[in-house]
Coordinates of C-alpha atoms in Angstrom, one line a residue:
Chain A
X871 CA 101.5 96.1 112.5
X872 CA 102.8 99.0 115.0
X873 CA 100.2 100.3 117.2
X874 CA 100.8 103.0 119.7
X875 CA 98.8 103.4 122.9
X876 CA 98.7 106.3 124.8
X877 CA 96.3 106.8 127.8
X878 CA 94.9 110.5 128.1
X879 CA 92.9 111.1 131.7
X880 CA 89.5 109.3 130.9
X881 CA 90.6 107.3 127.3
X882 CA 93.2 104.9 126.0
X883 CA 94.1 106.1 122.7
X884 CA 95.1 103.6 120.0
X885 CA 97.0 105.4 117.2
X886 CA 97.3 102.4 114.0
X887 CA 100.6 103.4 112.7
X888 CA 99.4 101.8 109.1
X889 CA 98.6 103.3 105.9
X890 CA 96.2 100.1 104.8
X891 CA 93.6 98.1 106.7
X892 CA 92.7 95.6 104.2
X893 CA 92.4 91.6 103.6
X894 CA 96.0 91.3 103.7
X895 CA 96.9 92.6 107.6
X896 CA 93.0 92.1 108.6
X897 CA 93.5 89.5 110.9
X898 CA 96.9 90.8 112.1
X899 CA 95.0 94.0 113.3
X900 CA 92.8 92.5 115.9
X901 CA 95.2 90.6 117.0
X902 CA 97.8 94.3 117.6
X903 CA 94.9 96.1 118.9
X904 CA 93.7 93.6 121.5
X905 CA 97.3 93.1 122.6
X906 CA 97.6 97.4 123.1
X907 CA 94.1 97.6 124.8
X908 CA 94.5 94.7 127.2
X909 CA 95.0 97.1 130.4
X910 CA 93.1 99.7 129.0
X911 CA 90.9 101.6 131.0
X912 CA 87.9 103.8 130.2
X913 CA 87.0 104.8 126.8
X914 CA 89.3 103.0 124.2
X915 CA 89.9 105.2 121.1
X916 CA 90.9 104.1 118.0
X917 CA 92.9 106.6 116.1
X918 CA 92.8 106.4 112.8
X919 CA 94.2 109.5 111.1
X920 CA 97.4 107.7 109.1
X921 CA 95.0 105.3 107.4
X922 CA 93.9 106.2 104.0
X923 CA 92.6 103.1 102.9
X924 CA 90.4 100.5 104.1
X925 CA 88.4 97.6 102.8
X926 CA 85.2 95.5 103.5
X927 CA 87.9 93.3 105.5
X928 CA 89.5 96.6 107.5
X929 CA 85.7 97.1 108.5
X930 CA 84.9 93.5 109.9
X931 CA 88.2 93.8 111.6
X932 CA 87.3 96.8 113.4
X933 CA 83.9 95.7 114.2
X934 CA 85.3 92.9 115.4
X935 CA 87.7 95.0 117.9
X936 CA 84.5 96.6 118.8
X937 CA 82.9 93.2 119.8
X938 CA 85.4 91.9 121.6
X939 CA 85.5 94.8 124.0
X940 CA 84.8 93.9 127.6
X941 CA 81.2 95.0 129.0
X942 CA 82.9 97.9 130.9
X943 CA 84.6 99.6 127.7
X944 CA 83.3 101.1 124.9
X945 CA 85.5 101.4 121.7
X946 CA 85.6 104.8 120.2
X947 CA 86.7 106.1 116.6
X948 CA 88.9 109.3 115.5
X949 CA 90.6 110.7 112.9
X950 CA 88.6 109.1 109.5
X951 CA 90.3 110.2 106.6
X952 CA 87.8 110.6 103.3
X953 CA 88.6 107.0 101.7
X954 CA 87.7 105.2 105.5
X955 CA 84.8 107.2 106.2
X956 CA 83.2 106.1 102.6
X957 CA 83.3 102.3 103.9
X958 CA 81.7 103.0 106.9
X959 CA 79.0 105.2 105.7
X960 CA 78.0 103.3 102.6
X961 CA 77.6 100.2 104.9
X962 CA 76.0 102.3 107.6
X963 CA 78.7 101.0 110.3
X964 CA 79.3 104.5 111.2
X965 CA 76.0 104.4 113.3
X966 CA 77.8 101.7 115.7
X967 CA 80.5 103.5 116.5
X968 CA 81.2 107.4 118.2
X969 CA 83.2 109.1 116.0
X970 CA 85.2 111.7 116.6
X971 CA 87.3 114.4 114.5
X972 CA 90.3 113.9 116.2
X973 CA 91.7 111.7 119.1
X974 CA 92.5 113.1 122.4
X975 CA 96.2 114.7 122.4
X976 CA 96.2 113.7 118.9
X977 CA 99.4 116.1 117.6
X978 CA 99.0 116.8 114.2
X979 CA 95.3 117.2 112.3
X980 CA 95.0 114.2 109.8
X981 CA 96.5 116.1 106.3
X982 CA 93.2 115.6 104.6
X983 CA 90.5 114.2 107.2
X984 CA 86.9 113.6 106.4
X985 CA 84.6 116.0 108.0
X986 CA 84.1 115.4 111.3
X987 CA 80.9 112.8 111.6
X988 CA 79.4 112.8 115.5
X989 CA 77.6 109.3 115.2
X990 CA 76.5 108.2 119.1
X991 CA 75.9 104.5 119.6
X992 CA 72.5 103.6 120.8
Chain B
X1226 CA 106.5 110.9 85.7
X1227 CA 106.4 111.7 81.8
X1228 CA 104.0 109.8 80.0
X1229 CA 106.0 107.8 77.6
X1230 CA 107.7 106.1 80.5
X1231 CA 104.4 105.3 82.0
X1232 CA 103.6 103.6 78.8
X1233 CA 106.0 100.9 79.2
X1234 CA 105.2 97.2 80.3
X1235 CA 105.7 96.5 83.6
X1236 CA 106.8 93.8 85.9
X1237 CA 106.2 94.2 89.0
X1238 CA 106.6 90.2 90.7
X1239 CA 103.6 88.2 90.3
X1240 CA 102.5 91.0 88.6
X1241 CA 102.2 91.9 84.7
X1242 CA 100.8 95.3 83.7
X1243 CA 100.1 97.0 80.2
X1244 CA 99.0 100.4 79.4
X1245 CA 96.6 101.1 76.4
X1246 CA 95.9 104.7 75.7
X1247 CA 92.8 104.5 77.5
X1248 CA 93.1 101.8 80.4
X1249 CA 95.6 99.1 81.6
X1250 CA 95.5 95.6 81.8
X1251 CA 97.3 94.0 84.7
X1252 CA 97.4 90.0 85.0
X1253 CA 98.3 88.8 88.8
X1254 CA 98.7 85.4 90.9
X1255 CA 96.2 86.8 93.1
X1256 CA 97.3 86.4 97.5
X1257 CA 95.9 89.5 99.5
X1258 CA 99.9 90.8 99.0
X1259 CA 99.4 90.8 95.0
X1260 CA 95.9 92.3 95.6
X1261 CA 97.6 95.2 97.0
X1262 CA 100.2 95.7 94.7
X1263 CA 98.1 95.0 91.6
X1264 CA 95.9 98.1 92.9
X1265 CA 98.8 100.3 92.9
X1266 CA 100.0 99.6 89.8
X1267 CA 96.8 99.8 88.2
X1268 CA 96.1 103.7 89.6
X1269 CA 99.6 104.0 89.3
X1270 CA 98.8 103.4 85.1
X1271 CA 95.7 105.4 85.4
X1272 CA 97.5 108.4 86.5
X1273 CA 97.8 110.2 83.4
X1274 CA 93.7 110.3 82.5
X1275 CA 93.8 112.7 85.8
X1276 CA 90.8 111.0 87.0
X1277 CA 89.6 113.3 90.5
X1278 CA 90.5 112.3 94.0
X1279 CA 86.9 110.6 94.7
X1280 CA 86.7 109.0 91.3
X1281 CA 90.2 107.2 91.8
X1282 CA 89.1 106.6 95.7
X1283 CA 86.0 104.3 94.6
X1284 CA 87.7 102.6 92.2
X1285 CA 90.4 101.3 94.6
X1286 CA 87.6 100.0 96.9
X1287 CA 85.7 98.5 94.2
X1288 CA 88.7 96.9 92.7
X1289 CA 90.1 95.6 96.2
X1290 CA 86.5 94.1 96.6
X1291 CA 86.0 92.1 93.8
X1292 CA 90.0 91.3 93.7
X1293 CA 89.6 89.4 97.3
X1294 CA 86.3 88.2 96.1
X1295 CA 88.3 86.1 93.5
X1296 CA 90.8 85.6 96.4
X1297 CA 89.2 84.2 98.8
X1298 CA 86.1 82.8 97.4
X1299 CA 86.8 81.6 93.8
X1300 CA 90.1 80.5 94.7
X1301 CA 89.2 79.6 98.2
X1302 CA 90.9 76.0 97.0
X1303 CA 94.0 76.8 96.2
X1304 CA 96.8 78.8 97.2
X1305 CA 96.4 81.3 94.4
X1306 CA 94.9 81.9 90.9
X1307 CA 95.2 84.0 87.5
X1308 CA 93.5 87.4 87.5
X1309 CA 93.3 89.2 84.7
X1310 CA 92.0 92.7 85.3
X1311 CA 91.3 95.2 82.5
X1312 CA 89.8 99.3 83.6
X1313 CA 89.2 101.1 80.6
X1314 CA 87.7 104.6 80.5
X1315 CA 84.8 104.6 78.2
X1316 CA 82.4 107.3 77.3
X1317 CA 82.9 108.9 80.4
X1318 CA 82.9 106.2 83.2
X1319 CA 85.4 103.4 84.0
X1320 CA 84.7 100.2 82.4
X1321 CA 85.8 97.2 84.1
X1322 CA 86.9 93.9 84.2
X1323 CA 88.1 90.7 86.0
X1324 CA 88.6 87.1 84.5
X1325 CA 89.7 84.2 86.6
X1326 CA 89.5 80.7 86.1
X1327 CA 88.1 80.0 89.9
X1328 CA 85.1 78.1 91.1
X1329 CA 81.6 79.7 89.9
X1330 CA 80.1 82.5 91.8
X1331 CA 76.9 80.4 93.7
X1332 CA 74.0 79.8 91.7
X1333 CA 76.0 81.4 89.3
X1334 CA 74.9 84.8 90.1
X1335 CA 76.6 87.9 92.0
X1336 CA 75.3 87.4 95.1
X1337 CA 72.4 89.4 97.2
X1338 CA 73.3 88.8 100.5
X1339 CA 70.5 90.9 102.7
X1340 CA 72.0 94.2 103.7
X1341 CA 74.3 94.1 107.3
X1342 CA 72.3 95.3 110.1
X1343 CA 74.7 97.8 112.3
X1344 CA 72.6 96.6 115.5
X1345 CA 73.9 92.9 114.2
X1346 CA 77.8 94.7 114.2
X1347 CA 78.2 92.1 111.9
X1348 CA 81.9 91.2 111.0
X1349 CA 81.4 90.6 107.3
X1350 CA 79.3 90.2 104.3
X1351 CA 80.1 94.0 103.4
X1352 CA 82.0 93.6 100.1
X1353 CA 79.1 93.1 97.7
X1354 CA 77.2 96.1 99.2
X1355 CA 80.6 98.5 98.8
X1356 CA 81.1 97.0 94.9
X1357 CA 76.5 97.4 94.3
X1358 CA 76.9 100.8 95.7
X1359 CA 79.4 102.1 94.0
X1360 CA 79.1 100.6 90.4
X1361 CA 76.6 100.4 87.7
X1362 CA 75.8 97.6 85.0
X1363 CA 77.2 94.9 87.0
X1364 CA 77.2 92.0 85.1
X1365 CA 78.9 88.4 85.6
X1366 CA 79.2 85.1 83.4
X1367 CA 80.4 81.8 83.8
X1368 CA 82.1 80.8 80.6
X1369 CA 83.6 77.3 80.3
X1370 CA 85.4 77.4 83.2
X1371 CA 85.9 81.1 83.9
X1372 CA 84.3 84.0 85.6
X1373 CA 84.1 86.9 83.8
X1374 CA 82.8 90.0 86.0
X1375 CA 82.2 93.4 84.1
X1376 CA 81.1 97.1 85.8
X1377 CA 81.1 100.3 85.2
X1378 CA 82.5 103.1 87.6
X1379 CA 80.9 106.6 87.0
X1380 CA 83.9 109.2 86.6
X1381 CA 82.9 111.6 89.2
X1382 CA 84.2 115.4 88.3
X1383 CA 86.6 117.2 90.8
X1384 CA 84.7 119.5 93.0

């Protein structure tokens, strides 16, 4: 599980270097991305863009990124190709997170991304 | 890839695969690895019905759902099981199914867990809402000592 961090002025970016978030690297995920955001500061956003699958067990992994967040960050959401952005809106997740088109300094669009959903956590 | 070569069985590891005119039907020793690989072959078979973009994106959810179902739940036991899954396309929708020979689904029904709360950002309990949402005439028995699990999977036309 590669994960890149970059840190932009006012967000840690997260780019998952992955093409499938499922049962079988689930665990294997939480345990990259807390690693890469342990001196993050700011807004922590996860990049999504070269993920083009995900499953129920992609989703409880990222939600439970999300939890783990110290109080003083928020975890963030970019890049959602078509087949990632199905799971989270059929299960309504995509009201926890903000979502974003694209993450800060990302370089390239995503190939094929979903349109851009602007969800803001209450 | 012409379609005479896409006709022949394949081997894959754990995995067997044959192609009918109509469907496949791939048998694996399911493990979250074989799960994944199972789902490629079987879109990988189902190339040549030229199914659209969002008709094949469902079905690889709904198929990786109900796969680590078996997985994790049915097999829960043991370090891995039989699964024998068949997708046939039938009078315009996908018709599908799993067998495996794991512990019974509870009560012996597909399960209706209450629907996950975002304010609760609950970490699972999301895999039989993706597979109700997406399928129609879901329908599972317990026979002897296998679970038999059939769906269908509306084809959905390209845009």
């Amino acid at each position: 599980m590669i994960i890149d961090t970059h840190q932009t002025e006012d967000a840690t970016v997260l780019r998952v270097r992955e093409r499938r978030l499922d049962a079988a690297v689930a665990v294997q995920f939480k345990d990259a991305v807390r690693a890469a955001s342990a001196g993050a500061r700011g807004r922590v956003v996860l990049d999504l863009a070269r993920v083009d699958f995900m499953d129920s067990s992609g989703l409880g992994a990222v939600i439970g990124v999300h939890k783990m967040m110290p109080p003083h960050q928020v975890l963030e959401l970019a890049g959602l190709r078509d087949a990632v952005a199905q799971v989270f809106r059929l299960t309504r997740m995509d009201t926890l997170f903000t979502i974003h088109a694209r993450a800060p300094g990302a370089e390239e669009p995503a190939a094929d991304p979903a349109q851009a959903i602007h969800h803001h956590a209450v | 890839m012409p379609s005479d070569q896409g006709r022949r069985p394949v081997r894959e590891g754990p995995i067997d695969c044959a192609y009918s005119d109509d469907g496949v039907r791939v048998v694996l020793d399911g493990s979250p690895r074989t799960v994944r690989a199972a789902l490629a072959v079987t879109l990988g078979a189902l190339a040549p019905l030229r199914l659209s973009r969002d008709t094949i994106q469902s079905l690889e959810l709904v198929l990786a759902e109900v796969m680590n179902n078996i997985v994790e739940h049915a097999y829960a036991d043991v370090p891995s099981g039989r699964i024998e899954l068949r997708v046939d396309l039938r009078n315009g929708a996908l018709s599908c199914q799993t067998l495996d020979d794991g512990a019974p689904l509870p009560r012996g029904l597909v399960p209706d867990p209450p629907r996950p709360e975002p304010a609760d950002a609950p970490q699972g309990g999301f895999g039989w809402l993706l597979i109700k949402s997406l399928v129609s005439d879901l329908d599972y028995v317990r026979a002897g000592r296998r679970n038999r699990l059939r769906f269908r999977l509306p084809v959905v036309q390209a845009a």
